[in-house]
Each structure stands twice: as structure tokens, then as C-alpha cells.
Short mmCIF file of C-alpha atoms and ligand atoms in Angstrom, two decimals:
data_model
loop_
_atom_site.label_atom_id
_atom_site.label_comp_id
_atom_site.label_asym_id
_atom_site.label_seq_id
_atom_site.Cartn_x
_atom_site.Cartn_y
_atom_site.Cartn_z
CA MET A 4 0.00 0.00 0.00
CA LYS A 5 1.29 3.46 -0.86
CA ARG A 6 2.45 5.44 2.16
CA GLN A 7 1.46 9.03 2.67
CA PRO A 8 4.56 11.23 2.87
CA ARG A 9 5.32 12.68 6.29
CA SER A 10 3.60 16.05 6.51
CA SER A 11 6.07 18.73 5.51
CA PRO A 12 5.13 22.37 5.04
CA ARG A 13 7.72 22.73 2.30
CA SER A 14 6.53 19.81 0.17
CA ALA A 15 2.89 20.70 0.70
CA LYS A 16 3.49 24.27 -0.40
CA ARG A 17 5.46 23.29 -3.47
CA ARG A 18 3.28 20.51 -4.84
CA THR A 19 1.52 22.88 -7.21
CA VAL A 20 3.39 22.16 -10.43
CA SER A 21 2.59 19.17 -12.62
CA ILE A 22 4.05 17.61 -15.74
CA ILE A 23 1.08 17.44 -18.11
CA GLY A 24 2.88 16.05 -21.17
CA THR A 25 6.18 14.48 -22.17
CA GLY A 26 7.87 13.82 -25.51
CA SER A 27 11.17 12.60 -26.89
CA TYR A 28 13.01 12.21 -30.14
CA VAL A 29 16.09 10.31 -31.31
CA PRO A 30 17.69 10.43 -34.75
CA GLU A 31 17.23 7.45 -37.06
CA LYS A 32 20.88 6.54 -37.53
CA ILE A 33 22.06 3.79 -35.18
CA LEU A 34 25.76 3.47 -34.36
CA SER A 35 26.42 0.04 -32.84
CA ASN A 36 29.42 -1.08 -30.79
CA GLU A 37 30.45 -3.16 -33.81
CA ASP A 38 30.42 -0.01 -35.95
CA LEU A 39 32.62 1.74 -33.36
CA SER A 40 35.10 -1.13 -33.33
CA ARG A 41 35.79 -0.27 -36.96
CA ILE A 42 36.58 3.37 -36.04
CA VAL A 43 38.70 2.95 -32.86
CA ASP A 44 40.47 0.10 -31.07
CA THR A 45 37.53 -1.20 -29.01
CA SER A 46 35.07 -4.09 -28.90
CA ASP A 47 31.40 -4.78 -28.25
CA GLU A 48 32.43 -6.87 -25.25
CA TRP A 49 34.53 -4.06 -23.67
CA ILE A 50 31.84 -1.43 -24.14
CA ILE A 51 29.01 -3.59 -22.80
CA THR A 52 31.01 -4.83 -19.80
CA ARG A 53 32.31 -1.38 -18.79
CA THR A 54 29.23 0.70 -19.62
CA GLY A 55 26.14 -1.36 -20.54
CA ILE A 56 25.82 0.53 -23.83
CA LYS A 57 25.01 -1.48 -26.98
CA GLU A 58 24.19 1.26 -29.46
CA ARG A 59 23.51 4.97 -29.71
CA ARG A 60 21.77 7.35 -32.17
CA ILE A 61 23.67 9.88 -34.24
CA ALA A 62 22.09 13.00 -35.72
CA GLY A 63 22.63 13.91 -39.36
CA LYS A 64 24.93 16.75 -40.39
CA ASP A 65 21.94 19.04 -40.93
CA GLU A 66 19.99 17.88 -37.90
CA HIS A 67 20.74 20.36 -35.13
CA THR A 68 20.07 20.31 -31.40
CA SER A 69 17.08 22.64 -31.90
CA ASP A 70 15.59 20.28 -34.54
CA MET A 71 15.64 17.35 -32.12
CA ALA A 72 14.40 19.60 -29.30
CA ALA A 73 11.49 20.88 -31.40
CA LYS A 74 10.43 17.35 -32.38
CA ALA A 75 10.42 16.22 -28.73
CA ALA A 76 8.56 19.40 -27.75
CA LEU A 77 5.79 18.88 -30.31
CA LYS A 78 5.15 15.39 -28.92
CA ALA A 79 4.94 16.77 -25.37
CA ILE A 80 2.59 19.53 -26.56
CA GLU A 81 0.36 16.98 -28.26
CA GLN A 82 0.20 14.79 -25.17
CA ALA A 83 -0.51 17.81 -22.95
CA LYS A 84 -3.35 18.81 -25.31
CA ILE A 85 -2.25 22.44 -25.41
CA GLN A 86 -1.43 24.83 -28.23
CA PRO A 87 2.15 26.11 -28.71
CA ALA A 88 0.84 29.66 -28.28
CA GLU A 89 -0.12 28.84 -24.68
CA ILE A 90 3.53 28.35 -23.68
CA ASP A 91 4.89 31.23 -21.58
CA LEU A 92 8.50 30.13 -21.25
CA ILE A 93 10.86 27.75 -23.08
CA LEU A 94 13.94 26.43 -21.27
CA VAL A 95 16.42 24.34 -23.24
CA ALA A 96 19.06 22.52 -21.21
CA THR A 97 21.99 21.72 -23.48
CA ALA A 98 25.77 21.54 -23.68
CA THR A 99 25.62 21.57 -27.47
CA PRO A 100 23.59 24.65 -28.45
CA ASP A 101 23.06 25.30 -32.16
CA MET A 102 25.17 28.44 -31.68
CA ILE A 103 26.76 30.16 -28.65
CA PHE A 104 24.00 32.72 -29.20
CA PRO A 105 21.16 33.16 -29.82
CA ALA A 106 19.77 30.64 -27.37
CA THR A 107 18.72 27.28 -28.81
CA ALA A 108 15.37 27.93 -27.09
CA CYS A 109 14.80 30.80 -29.56
CA PHE A 110 15.28 28.42 -32.50
CA VAL A 111 12.85 25.99 -30.86
CA GLN A 112 10.30 28.77 -30.37
CA GLN A 113 10.43 29.57 -34.06
CA LYS A 114 10.19 25.89 -35.07
CA ILE A 115 7.14 25.08 -32.92
CA GLY A 116 5.35 28.43 -33.22
CA ALA A 117 5.34 29.23 -29.50
CA THR A 118 5.04 32.91 -30.27
CA LYS A 119 4.26 34.11 -26.73
CA ALA A 120 7.16 32.35 -24.98
CA ALA A 121 10.27 33.91 -23.46
CA CYS A 122 13.27 31.74 -24.30
CA LEU A 123 16.55 30.86 -22.64
CA ASP A 124 19.09 28.07 -22.42
CA VAL A 125 20.30 26.39 -19.24
CA SER A 126 23.93 25.27 -19.00
CA ALA A 127 24.38 22.51 -16.44
CA ALA A 128 25.72 19.75 -18.72
CA CYS A 129 24.08 16.36 -18.13
CA ALA A 130 22.21 17.71 -15.08
CA GLY A 131 20.60 20.46 -17.14
CA PHE A 132 17.10 19.01 -17.53
CA LEU A 133 16.48 18.87 -13.79
CA PHE A 134 18.04 22.32 -13.28
CA ALA A 135 15.62 23.62 -15.94
CA LEU A 136 12.73 21.79 -14.27
CA GLU A 137 13.54 23.56 -11.00
CA ILE A 138 13.76 26.97 -12.74
CA ALA A 139 10.40 26.29 -14.40
CA GLN A 140 8.93 25.33 -11.08
CA GLN A 141 10.10 28.55 -9.46
CA PHE A 142 8.58 30.66 -12.26
CA ILE A 143 5.29 28.78 -12.02
CA THR A 144 5.14 28.79 -8.23
CA THR A 145 5.64 32.56 -8.13
CA HIS A 146 2.83 32.91 -10.69
CA THR A 147 4.90 34.84 -13.22
CA HIS A 148 4.44 32.09 -15.84
CA GLU A 149 1.77 29.44 -16.07
CA THR A 150 2.89 27.01 -18.77
CA VAL A 151 6.56 26.16 -19.27
CA LEU A 152 8.20 23.92 -21.87
CA VAL A 153 11.35 22.29 -20.48
CA ILE A 154 13.66 20.49 -22.89
CA GLY A 155 16.88 18.53 -22.50
CA ALA A 156 18.60 18.17 -25.87
CA ASP A 157 22.12 17.35 -26.94
CA LYS A 158 24.02 16.53 -30.08
CA LEU A 159 27.08 15.13 -28.33
CA SER A 160 28.30 13.61 -31.60
CA SER A 161 29.21 17.18 -32.61
CA ILE A 162 31.67 17.53 -29.68
CA THR A 163 32.97 13.95 -29.60
CA ASN A 164 36.58 13.16 -30.42
CA TRP A 165 36.04 10.20 -32.73
CA THR A 166 39.72 9.16 -32.35
CA ASP A 167 39.51 8.84 -28.53
CA ARG A 168 38.21 5.41 -27.51
CA ASN A 169 38.02 6.53 -23.86
CA THR A 170 35.12 8.85 -24.65
CA CYS A 171 33.65 8.26 -28.12
CA VAL A 172 31.99 4.98 -27.14
CA LEU A 173 29.91 6.65 -24.43
CA PHE A 174 27.80 9.28 -26.15
CA GLY A 175 24.72 9.66 -28.35
CA ASP A 176 22.24 12.28 -29.59
CA GLY A 177 18.61 12.94 -28.66
CA ALA A 178 16.06 15.18 -26.97
CA GLY A 179 13.35 14.94 -24.34
CA ALA A 180 10.71 17.45 -23.31
CA ALA A 181 8.09 18.10 -20.66
CA ILE A 182 5.27 20.61 -20.31
CA LEU A 183 4.90 21.97 -16.78
CA ARG A 184 1.81 23.78 -15.63
CA HIS A 185 0.38 25.25 -12.46
CA ARG A 186 -2.12 22.79 -11.01
CA GLY A 187 -3.20 24.42 -7.77
CA PRO A 188 -2.78 22.52 -4.51
CA GLY A 189 -3.55 18.87 -5.16
CA THR A 190 -2.07 15.44 -4.97
CA HIS A 191 -0.03 15.17 -8.15
CA GLY A 192 3.06 17.09 -9.13
CA VAL A 193 6.60 17.97 -8.20
CA ILE A 194 7.16 17.35 -4.48
CA SER A 195 10.79 18.25 -3.98
CA THR A 196 13.86 19.27 -5.94
CA HIS A 197 17.49 19.61 -4.98
CA ILE A 198 20.18 21.17 -7.20
CA GLY A 199 23.88 21.61 -6.49
CA SER A 200 27.31 22.23 -8.00
CA ASP A 201 31.00 21.98 -7.12
CA GLY A 202 33.31 24.17 -9.22
CA GLN A 203 36.37 22.40 -7.78
CA TYR A 204 35.83 19.74 -10.42
CA THR A 205 35.58 21.86 -13.57
CA ASP A 206 38.66 20.03 -14.86
CA ILE A 207 37.39 16.44 -14.84
CA LEU A 208 34.65 16.82 -17.46
CA PHE A 209 34.86 19.76 -19.82
CA MET A 210 35.30 21.07 -23.35
CA PRO A 211 38.36 23.36 -23.27
CA GLY A 212 38.02 25.01 -26.68
CA GLY A 213 35.43 27.04 -28.52
CA GLY A 214 34.62 29.50 -25.73
CA SER A 215 36.13 32.92 -25.03
CA ARG A 216 38.99 31.38 -23.01
CA CYS A 217 40.30 29.33 -25.91
CA PRO A 218 38.82 30.16 -29.31
CA ILE A 219 39.48 27.60 -32.04
CA THR A 220 42.08 28.88 -34.50
CA LYS A 221 43.89 27.31 -37.43
CA ASP A 222 46.89 26.77 -35.13
CA ASN A 223 45.01 24.70 -32.53
CA ALA A 224 42.32 23.12 -34.72
CA HIS A 225 44.14 19.76 -34.73
CA LEU A 226 44.22 19.48 -30.91
CA HIS A 227 40.58 18.36 -30.49
CA LEU A 228 39.98 21.16 -27.97
CA GLN A 229 36.37 21.48 -29.12
CA THR A 230 35.54 17.98 -27.88
CA ILE A 231 34.70 16.37 -24.55
CA HIS A 232 37.67 15.87 -22.21
CA MET A 233 37.02 13.52 -19.33
CA SER A 234 38.84 11.83 -16.46
CA GLY A 235 36.60 8.76 -16.53
CA LYS A 236 37.53 7.22 -13.17
CA GLU A 237 37.26 10.52 -11.27
CA VAL A 238 33.91 11.32 -12.91
CA TYR A 239 32.67 7.85 -12.01
CA LYS A 240 33.60 8.32 -8.35
CA GLN A 241 32.12 11.81 -8.06
CA ALA A 242 28.98 10.77 -9.94
CA VAL A 243 28.13 8.02 -7.46
CA THR A 244 28.76 10.28 -4.45
CA ALA A 245 26.86 13.26 -5.87
CA MET A 246 23.85 11.26 -7.05
CA LEU A 247 23.50 9.39 -3.77
CA SER A 248 23.62 12.58 -1.75
CA ALA A 249 21.19 14.37 -4.11
CA ALA A 250 18.73 11.47 -4.02
CA HIS A 251 18.68 11.42 -0.23
CA LYS A 252 18.23 15.20 -0.04
CA ALA A 253 15.16 15.09 -2.32
CA LEU A 254 13.75 12.17 -0.31
CA ASP A 255 14.28 14.02 2.99
CA GLN A 256 12.64 17.18 1.63
CA ALA A 257 9.68 15.14 0.42
CA GLY A 258 9.35 13.23 3.66
CA LEU A 259 9.64 9.93 1.78
CA SER A 260 11.85 6.89 2.14
CA VAL A 261 13.39 4.72 -0.58
CA ALA A 262 10.64 2.15 -0.03
CA ASP A 263 8.06 4.69 -1.28
CA ILE A 264 9.72 5.17 -4.67
CA ALA A 265 8.09 3.17 -7.47
CA CYS A 266 10.61 4.15 -10.14
CA VAL A 267 14.03 5.78 -10.15
CA ILE A 268 15.00 7.52 -13.37
CA PRO A 269 18.75 8.15 -13.14
CA HIS A 270 21.14 9.87 -15.52
CA GLN A 271 21.91 7.36 -18.25
CA ALA A 272 25.73 7.51 -18.28
CA ASN A 273 26.91 4.05 -17.29
CA LEU A 274 25.08 0.96 -16.03
CA ARG A 275 27.80 0.38 -13.42
CA ILE A 276 27.12 3.82 -11.91
CA ILE A 277 23.40 2.96 -11.74
CA GLU A 278 24.16 -0.45 -10.18
CA ALA A 279 26.38 1.19 -7.56
CA ILE A 280 23.60 3.63 -6.64
CA ALA A 281 20.97 0.87 -6.53
CA ASP A 282 23.23 -1.17 -4.28
CA ARG A 283 24.03 1.66 -1.88
CA MET A 284 20.42 2.87 -1.69
CA ARG A 285 19.24 -0.74 -1.28
CA ILE A 286 16.75 -0.31 -4.11
CA PRO A 287 16.35 -3.30 -6.45
CA LEU A 288 17.83 -2.57 -9.88
CA GLU A 289 14.46 -3.47 -11.47
CA ARG A 290 13.04 -0.25 -9.99
CA PHE A 291 15.52 1.83 -12.03
CA TYR A 292 14.51 2.86 -15.53
CA VAL A 293 17.43 2.15 -17.86
CA ASN A 294 17.60 2.83 -21.59
CA LEU A 295 21.31 3.64 -21.97
CA ASP A 296 21.80 0.28 -23.70
CA ARG A 297 19.91 1.71 -26.70
CA PHE A 298 20.90 5.39 -26.56
CA GLY A 299 24.20 5.76 -24.67
CA ASN A 300 24.73 8.94 -22.69
CA THR A 301 22.72 11.73 -24.33
CA SER A 302 23.67 14.27 -21.64
CA ALA A 303 20.85 16.74 -20.83
CA ALA A 304 18.43 14.69 -22.94
CA ALA A 305 19.00 11.42 -21.08
CA VAL A 306 16.70 11.70 -18.10
CA ALA A 307 14.07 13.57 -20.15
CA MET A 308 14.03 10.82 -22.79
CA ALA A 309 13.82 8.12 -20.11
CA LEU A 310 10.96 9.94 -18.37
CA ASP A 311 9.01 10.10 -21.63
CA GLU A 312 9.60 6.40 -22.36
CA ALA A 313 8.61 5.41 -18.82
CA ASN A 314 5.48 7.54 -19.16
CA ARG A 315 4.43 6.28 -22.59
CA THR A 316 5.13 2.62 -21.88
CA GLY A 317 3.16 2.64 -18.61
CA ARG A 318 6.28 2.00 -16.53
CA ILE A 319 5.18 4.88 -14.32
CA LYS A 320 1.54 5.13 -13.31
CA GLN A 321 -0.65 7.78 -11.83
CA GLY A 322 0.03 8.11 -8.13
CA ASP A 323 3.56 6.63 -8.29
CA TYR A 324 6.36 8.47 -6.53
CA ILE A 325 9.23 8.79 -8.99
CA LEU A 326 12.76 9.93 -8.26
CA MET A 327 14.91 11.47 -10.98
CA VAL A 328 18.58 11.96 -10.17
CA VAL A 329 21.38 13.28 -12.38
CA PHE A 330 24.96 14.55 -12.46
CA GLY A 331 27.05 16.30 -15.06
CA GLY A 332 30.09 18.40 -15.86
CA GLY A 333 30.68 21.32 -13.52
CA LEU A 334 30.24 19.26 -11.43
CA THR A 335 26.49 19.63 -11.26
CA TRP A 336 23.89 17.36 -9.73
CA ALA A 337 20.15 17.44 -9.17
CA SER A 338 17.26 15.31 -7.96
CA THR A 339 13.50 15.64 -8.19
CA ILE A 340 10.64 13.66 -6.69
CA ILE A 341 7.31 13.76 -8.46
CA GLU A 342 4.00 12.21 -7.58
CA TRP A 343 2.90 11.12 -11.06
N1 ACO B 28 37.73 0.04 -25.65
C1 ACO B 28 38.70 -0.76 -25.17
N2 ACO B 28 39.53 -0.38 -24.20
C2 ACO B 28 39.35 0.83 -23.65
C3 ACO B 28 38.33 1.71 -24.09
C4 ACO B 28 37.52 1.27 -25.12
N3 ACO B 28 36.50 2.02 -25.62
N4 ACO B 28 38.40 2.84 -23.35
C5 ACO B 28 39.40 2.68 -22.49
N5 ACO B 28 39.99 1.47 -22.67
C6 ACO B 28 41.10 0.89 -21.95
C7 ACO B 28 41.95 1.93 -21.28
O1 ACO B 28 42.90 2.44 -22.20
C8 ACO B 28 42.59 1.12 -20.19
O2 ACO B 28 43.64 0.38 -20.73
P1 ACO B 28 45.03 0.24 -19.93
O3 ACO B 28 44.66 -0.48 -18.66
O4 ACO B 28 45.87 -0.56 -20.85
O5 ACO B 28 45.49 1.62 -19.67
C9 ACO B 28 41.50 0.13 -19.80
O6 ACO B 28 40.59 0.09 -20.90
C10 ACO B 28 40.75 0.49 -18.56
O7 ACO B 28 40.38 1.84 -18.66
P2 ACO B 28 39.66 2.54 -17.47
O8 ACO B 28 39.55 4.00 -17.75
O9 ACO B 28 40.29 2.13 -16.18
O10 ACO B 28 38.21 1.87 -17.54
P3 ACO B 28 37.04 2.03 -16.53
O11 ACO B 28 36.69 0.70 -15.99
O12 ACO B 28 37.26 3.14 -15.55
O13 ACO B 28 35.86 2.47 -17.49
C11 ACO B 28 34.66 4.44 -18.19
C12 ACO B 28 35.98 3.67 -18.23
C13 ACO B 28 33.60 3.58 -18.82
C14 ACO B 28 34.82 5.73 -18.95
C15 ACO B 28 34.28 4.69 -16.71
O14 ACO B 28 35.36 5.26 -16.03
C16 ACO B 28 33.10 5.62 -16.60
O15 ACO B 28 31.99 5.27 -16.93
N6 ACO B 28 33.31 6.83 -16.05
C17 ACO B 28 32.23 7.79 -15.95
C18 ACO B 28 31.95 8.35 -17.29
C19 ACO B 28 30.78 9.25 -17.26
O16 ACO B 28 29.79 8.96 -16.62
N7 ACO B 28 30.88 10.35 -17.93
C20 ACO B 28 29.80 11.26 -17.91
C21 ACO B 28 29.97 12.10 -19.04
S1 ACO B 28 28.57 13.06 -19.02
C22 ACO B 28 28.79 14.50 -19.90
O17 ACO B 28 28.79 15.52 -19.28
C23 ACO B 28 28.91 14.45 -21.34
#
């Protein structure tokens, strides 16, 4: 039987924002581990054993982050049964914007016809979707905006060093979206959110080139500075610590325990990270939603895509408590508990 959360003024006050529609999109092209073994010195066996990834999707040359984001958004809009013109705010979480400016959210606005919306991007790497969800929630709770489109979208293939086997096997492209709306006090909706960052670790997961600190020039173009640089082992360690702490903070705020959670939707970076979290939280792995075997790590899109799949396939049902928990470059981490 489902437990009632302990009464908490904070969670009661904040449970006024609901997700009324979700959507996702992945490009058609599949890149399998076998395909990768023809590009770098790797194997299907190594990739599956170390990461759990079997294949990933790769966007076409002319398919940009905003194209994938717009396709995911239109599906969420359709499911929410709203019109694009009702959207007050578009937040796109991405590490691979179409351009440094204008915001990718502006391109999405134009593509979906959300003429009334204010638009901005959120930069929190793989944790971006939950950061954007929290920003949306704050806008809605303070009644400045009623309907917010939150998107996580990334074209990591555009910043992948395809000669580096340490990183290129991990990533894929895709987008996920959610429509958030003010619901008034009621049972369903976002119960608690926790976001955090630690700038001490900016050097373990980053893209050194292409910003104002290190523009790409003809002299450094061969150095792969405009690609993901990662200390895999250090990221792994920090990811487990940060996600565990974030998950427990969201649970404490919500007045829930791990036994109450019907489904955990974690960042889809590596199955071993998810297994470590499941083990330490004493939650059976079956309660975690995992799709990284089919899509790899799609950064800000990952948890948004998984949420949409879990929603559309009936993996999460009305009344379920779901926990989403993510980490990313920065370091950044975030967790959200929703009563679905
Ligand atoms: N194929 C075959 N061998 C490989 C490959 C590969 N694709 N990649 C690395 N190796 C080799 C290494 O060279 C090393 O060989 P050596 O022992 O001869 O030096 C050996 O395999 C072991 O390498 P490790 O780095 O120790 O492997 P590990 O077990 O740590 O797994 C991995 C590496 C999968 C990257 C792991 O550390 C990890 O998942 N880290 C977290 C990554 C992550 O979550 N990143 C998030 C990025 S999110 C974002 O913001 C985009």
C-alpha cells in the first residue's frame, strides 16, 4: 500500500506544479558497438562490460540540437493537449547549443510556433534538464508564468573526439521534453527538488576550446579542444557520491523513504554507476529505468528521454512516486521527486 509522505510544510506548499505532457526524439541513424570497433580500437564486449551501452543514435549533419528539441517538444505539446501559443517560457538545457548565441530555445520557439514564450538556455551539462525543471517550477510557483516547456537536448556527436576510444563509445544524440503547468494545490506534481554544483571539479569533465577562453584557431584546430575531455575514473567516483547525496536530499525534503519510490529515473551515463547507486540505496535494480543500452549517454536529454519512455510505456503510473537523479560536468547534480 502506498504510504502518505510525512507532513512537511515545504513539500505541501510546493506541490503545485505538474508535468502534463512528455515527448522525446532520437535520430534514425544507429551506431552500434560493432560499428565503433571499426573506427577505434575497441570491442562490443569491452563497451558492454564497462558501460552497458550497446548502441547509440547519431544526428545527421543538418539535424541540429534545436531540430531534435522541437520534435520532442511537439510530442509533449500533443500529449498535454495544449497549443504552442499557450507556452509562456521555453527552457532548453543543453551543452551543445546550435550556436553560442542566440539561445537554442529561440530556435525551438520559431520551429514550434510558440510565439508568446520567453526563451533561454540552461547550461548545467548532463544535469541540465532537472536544473531547468527547478527553474520552471520557481517561475510557475511565483505565478509569473503558467505554462513552461522544459527540454533537455544534446548533439554530443558534434563535440565527440572520434579518435579517442576513452570517450567516443559513451555518447549519443537525442532530446526529451516536458510541459509543466500550475495545477493548484492537489495530490499530483513535483514534491521536492534539490540542485547543487562543485566548481572544484571543472577540470574532470569539460570542453576546453570554442569558448572565449580558448577560441578555435587554425593553429590549434588539430588538438581536439572542441571535444569532450574527461577523467573517466574521477567522474565515475564523483557521480556516485553526488547522485546518492542528491537522491537522499530530495527524499528528505519530500518526507519519503526509498521504499516509497516506485521508479528511479537516473542519468543514463553508465550501467555500473546505476548499479552502484541501486546497491548503496538498497533499491532493487528493477526499480531503475534504464535505456542507456539503446541510446548511450545523451547528456541533458538522457533523463528527459527516459521519463518520456517510462510515461508512454506505462512503466510509471498515476500516483507513483518517482525519483529522478542526475549529475554532469561542472560538477552539477540534481534530484527531483514527483507524484505522477
Ligand atoms: N575500448 C577498449 N579499451 C578501452 C576503451 C575502449 N573504448 N576505453 C578505455 N579502454 C582501456 C583503457 O585504455 C585502459 O587500458 P590500460 O589499462 O591498458 O590503460 C583500460 O581500458 C581500462 O580503462 P579505465 O579508464 O580504467 O576503464 P574504466 O573501468 O574506468 O571504465 C569508463 C571507463 C567507462 C569511462 C568509466 O570510467 C566511466 O563510466 N566513467 C564515468 C563516465 C561518465 O559517466 N561520464 C559522464 C559524461 S557526461 C557529460 O557531461 C557528457
